[in-house]
Amino acid sequence: MRAITVDQPGGPEVLQLDEVADPVPGPGELLVEVVAAGVNRADLQQRIGVYPPPPGASGIIGLECSGRIAAVGGEVDGWQVGDPCVALLAGGGYAERVAVPAGQVVRPPDGIDLVTAGGLLEVAATVVSNADLVGLDDGETFLVHGGAGGIGSFAIQYAKQLGATVIATAGSPKKLDHCRALGADLAVSYRDDWSAAIADFTGRGVDVILDNMGAKYLDANTAALAPDGRLVIIGLQGGSRAELDLGRLLSRRCSVTATSLRGRPVEQKAAIVARVADTVWPMYAAGRIRAAPETRFGLADAAQAHSRLESGENVGKILLLP
Ligand SMILES: NC(=O)c1ccc[n+]([C@@H]2O[C@H](COP(=O)([O-])OP(=O)(O)OC[C@H]3O[C@@H](n4cnc5c(N)ncnc54)[C@H](OP(=O)(O)O)[C@@H]3O)[C@@H](O)[C@H]2O)c1
């Protein structure tokens, strides 16, 4: 099959279209003929060599896809060759076919075309699992940094569905408009004094923060929390080491958590995927959540897709179509 491979870590140009052996589904696995593969920020880090695949995972980049079942491994029920599906992957998405544990495969949401569906699962699984973890609730205030990215575009809409007041940060007027159009109650530039704008808006701080920046924002994020506030860090775009003022957490009963979806055991991923299908897919089907705008590239143009994501110009999601 054709797949994107990387000989040496480096810039987008190291992504090469190659001929590689077809994956073979083992017991408990499904083989998916890929229709669209989502491009995620983590893929850029894998390409430059700082985010290796977990043990046992495919070395091919790509954390999610949509497609059709091409073969059913032993001990798998409920799927037939040709069924449309979407899959959460530990790797292997930038290819014509990928083998994946059956628990990480679900039907696409009703009424969503199969290409668009290829970019929905990774962000939904990340946001829903973290919202569950910190118990984001109706009536709370929720801040997402990077509201116009893949994660942010979904997080804004999902938090609104839960009944939260939503604040988003973004880097340009166009992206701030995008956050507002998705339902953000306040959209504020991360190039300005976002802490002050958020303090003014809430009066008491933010209940839950979903953070992509890590170290760079740790101090400002913990200062922005309301009493009993929860900061959950899912990205380290601003580094991994910083000083944490524990007194600030203690006096206001706040918590800081960090999570990663990719390295979770298969059973945890299966439970998260099932929860997304139960809770989020009906929201897409009913039009209560909209898929982020998409930019589509052919598989052979994976390098262009990475350049586009790196440029900061893209709004929403990027998809590769084998
Ligand atoms: N832990 C997990 O399980 C998990 C899973 C998925 C993703 N993630 C992480 O979540 C983050 C978003 O992923 P994605 O796929 O949505 O990537 P993406 O579409 O490339 O979005 C990246 C976002 O970072 C924002 N950003 C850049 N500089 C910023 C700053 N100084 N302050 C605040 N925001 C800033 C960008 O905002 P502008 O575009 O407005 O400049 C953009 O919205 C990444 O860090 C990724 O690694 C983690």
Short mmCIF file of N, CA and C and ligand atoms in Angstrom, two decimals, residues 39-42 45 122-123 126 130 145-152 169-172 175 190-191 212-213 216-217 234-237 259-262 309 312 314 316-317, ligand 1:
data_model
loop_
_atom_site.label_atom_id
_atom_site.label_comp_id
_atom_site.label_asym_id
_atom_site.label_seq_id
_atom_site.Cartn_x
_atom_site.Cartn_y
_atom_site.Cartn_z
N VAL A 39 -5.08 15.37 10.46
CA VAL A 39 -3.72 15.86 10.77
C VAL A 39 -3.80 16.61 12.09
N ASN A 40 -2.98 16.20 13.05
CA ASN A 40 -3.01 16.81 14.38
C ASN A 40 -1.64 17.39 14.71
N ARG A 41 -1.65 18.34 15.65
CA ARG A 41 -0.40 19.00 16.02
C ARG A 41 0.65 18.00 16.48
N ALA A 42 0.21 16.94 17.16
CA ALA A 42 1.16 15.92 17.64
C ALA A 42 1.91 15.28 16.47
N GLN A 45 5.11 16.97 15.85
CA GLN A 45 6.15 16.62 16.84
C GLN A 45 6.74 15.24 16.55
N GLU A 122 -10.39 12.30 17.22
CA GLU A 122 -9.25 12.59 18.10
C GLU A 122 -9.57 13.80 19.00
N VAL A 123 -10.10 14.86 18.42
CA VAL A 123 -10.38 16.03 19.26
C VAL A 123 -11.53 15.75 20.22
N THR A 126 -10.30 13.60 23.09
CA THR A 126 -9.44 14.37 23.99
C THR A 126 -10.27 15.30 24.87
N ASN A 130 -11.22 14.75 29.01
CA ASN A 130 -10.71 15.73 29.99
C ASN A 130 -11.84 16.50 30.67
N HIS A 145 -7.58 27.57 25.62
CA HIS A 145 -6.55 28.31 24.88
C HIS A 145 -6.45 27.71 23.48
N GLY A 146 -6.27 28.58 22.48
CA GLY A 146 -6.21 28.10 21.10
C GLY A 146 -7.58 27.68 20.61
N GLY A 147 -8.56 28.56 20.77
CA GLY A 147 -9.95 28.22 20.47
C GLY A 147 -10.24 28.00 19.00
N ALA A 148 -9.35 28.45 18.10
CA ALA A 148 -9.62 28.29 16.67
C ALA A 148 -8.93 27.07 16.07
N GLY A 149 -8.19 26.31 16.88
CA GLY A 149 -7.53 25.10 16.38
C GLY A 149 -8.50 23.93 16.36
N GLY A 150 -7.96 22.75 16.08
CA GLY A 150 -8.80 21.56 16.02
C GLY A 150 -9.46 21.28 17.37
N ILE A 151 -8.65 21.22 18.41
CA ILE A 151 -9.17 20.97 19.77
C ILE A 151 -10.12 22.10 20.17
N GLY A 152 -9.66 23.33 19.98
CA GLY A 152 -10.43 24.48 20.46
C GLY A 152 -11.79 24.60 19.80
N THR A 169 -9.10 31.80 23.80
CA THR A 169 -8.03 32.68 23.33
C THR A 169 -7.67 32.27 21.90
N ALA A 170 -7.18 33.23 21.12
CA ALA A 170 -6.72 32.94 19.76
C ALA A 170 -5.76 34.06 19.36
N GLY A 171 -5.10 33.87 18.18
CA GLY A 171 -3.98 34.73 17.84
C GLY A 171 -4.24 35.82 16.82
N SER A 172 -5.43 35.86 16.20
CA SER A 172 -5.68 36.89 15.19
C SER A 172 -7.17 37.26 15.20
N LYS A 175 -9.38 34.62 13.70
CA LYS A 175 -9.56 33.44 14.55
C LYS A 175 -10.44 33.76 15.75
N TYR A 190 -4.52 36.09 22.60
CA TYR A 190 -3.44 35.69 23.52
C TYR A 190 -2.23 36.59 23.37
N ARG A 191 -2.27 37.51 22.40
CA ARG A 191 -1.18 38.49 22.26
C ARG A 191 -1.40 39.69 23.17
N ASN A 212 -3.19 24.28 26.27
CA ASN A 212 -2.29 23.69 25.27
C ASN A 212 -0.86 24.17 25.45
N MET A 213 -0.61 25.11 26.36
CA MET A 213 0.69 25.79 26.41
C MET A 213 1.64 25.26 27.48
N LYS A 216 4.58 27.77 29.88
CA LYS A 216 4.50 29.21 29.61
C LYS A 216 3.29 29.85 30.30
N TYR A 217 2.19 29.10 30.39
CA TYR A 217 0.96 29.67 30.95
C TYR A 217 0.65 29.17 32.35
N ILE A 234 -3.09 19.74 28.32
CA ILE A 234 -3.03 18.67 27.32
C ILE A 234 -1.95 18.93 26.28
N GLY A 235 -1.31 20.08 26.33
CA GLY A 235 -0.27 20.38 25.35
C GLY A 235 0.88 21.11 26.02
N LEU A 236 2.06 20.98 25.42
CA LEU A 236 3.26 21.59 25.99
C LEU A 236 3.90 22.53 24.96
N GLN A 237 3.04 23.25 24.21
CA GLN A 237 3.54 24.16 23.18
C GLN A 237 4.43 25.25 23.78
N THR A 259 -2.81 15.29 30.98
CA THR A 259 -3.16 13.99 30.43
C THR A 259 -2.73 13.87 28.97
N SER A 260 -2.56 12.62 28.53
CA SER A 260 -2.30 12.35 27.12
C SER A 260 -3.16 11.17 26.68
N LEU A 261 -3.79 11.29 25.55
CA LEU A 261 -4.69 10.25 25.05
C LEU A 261 -3.92 9.10 24.42
N ARG A 262 -2.88 9.43 23.66
CA ARG A 262 -2.25 8.45 22.79
C ARG A 262 -1.68 7.23 23.53
N LEU A 309 -0.26 23.58 8.64
CA LEU A 309 -0.56 23.59 10.08
C LEU A 309 0.50 24.40 10.82
N GLY A 312 0.41 28.44 11.02
CA GLY A 312 -0.53 29.17 11.88
C GLY A 312 -1.68 29.79 11.11
N ASN A 314 -3.94 28.14 9.31
CA ASN A 314 -5.13 27.30 9.16
C ASN A 314 -6.15 27.54 10.27
N GLY A 316 -9.35 25.60 11.94
CA GLY A 316 -10.07 24.33 11.97
C GLY A 316 -9.16 23.15 11.70
N LYS A 317 -9.62 22.23 10.86
CA LYS A 317 -9.02 20.90 10.74
C LYS A 317 -8.37 20.68 9.39
N1 LIG B 1 -2.91 15.42 25.51
C1 LIG B 1 -3.66 14.95 24.54
O1 LIG B 1 -4.22 13.86 24.63
C2 LIG B 1 -3.83 15.77 23.30
C3 LIG B 1 -4.64 15.32 22.25
C4 LIG B 1 -4.81 16.18 21.13
C5 LIG B 1 -4.17 17.41 21.09
N2 LIG B 1 -3.38 17.77 22.13
C6 LIG B 1 -2.69 19.08 22.14
O2 LIG B 1 -3.66 20.08 22.07
C7 LIG B 1 -3.11 21.22 21.42
C8 LIG B 1 -4.01 21.62 20.26
O3 LIG B 1 -4.01 20.58 19.31
P1 LIG B 1 -4.68 20.80 17.87
O4 LIG B 1 -4.58 19.52 17.15
O5 LIG B 1 -5.97 21.49 18.05
O6 LIG B 1 -3.61 21.79 17.21
P2 LIG B 1 -3.83 23.07 16.27
O7 LIG B 1 -5.08 22.95 15.49
O8 LIG B 1 -2.54 23.25 15.58
O9 LIG B 1 -4.00 24.22 17.34
C9 LIG B 1 -2.91 24.76 18.03
C10 LIG B 1 -3.42 25.97 18.75
O10 LIG B 1 -2.39 26.57 19.53
C11 LIG B 1 -2.73 27.93 19.60
N3 LIG B 1 -1.65 28.78 20.10
C12 LIG B 1 -0.45 29.07 19.50
N4 LIG B 1 0.24 29.92 20.31
C13 LIG B 1 -0.52 30.17 21.40
C14 LIG B 1 -0.37 30.96 22.55
N5 LIG B 1 0.74 31.70 22.78
N6 LIG B 1 -1.37 30.99 23.46
C15 LIG B 1 -2.50 30.26 23.28
N7 LIG B 1 -2.70 29.47 22.20
C16 LIG B 1 -1.73 29.43 21.27
C17 LIG B 1 -3.11 28.26 18.18
O11 LIG B 1 -3.86 29.45 18.15
P3 LIG B 1 -3.91 30.38 16.80
O12 LIG B 1 -4.16 29.45 15.68
O13 LIG B 1 -5.04 31.30 17.08
O14 LIG B 1 -2.58 31.05 16.71
C18 LIG B 1 -3.94 27.03 17.81
O15 LIG B 1 -5.29 27.22 18.11
C19 LIG B 1 -1.71 20.82 20.95
O16 LIG B 1 -0.79 21.29 21.89
C20 LIG B 1 -1.76 19.30 20.97
O17 LIG B 1 -0.51 18.72 21.15
C21 LIG B 1 -3.21 16.98 23.21
#
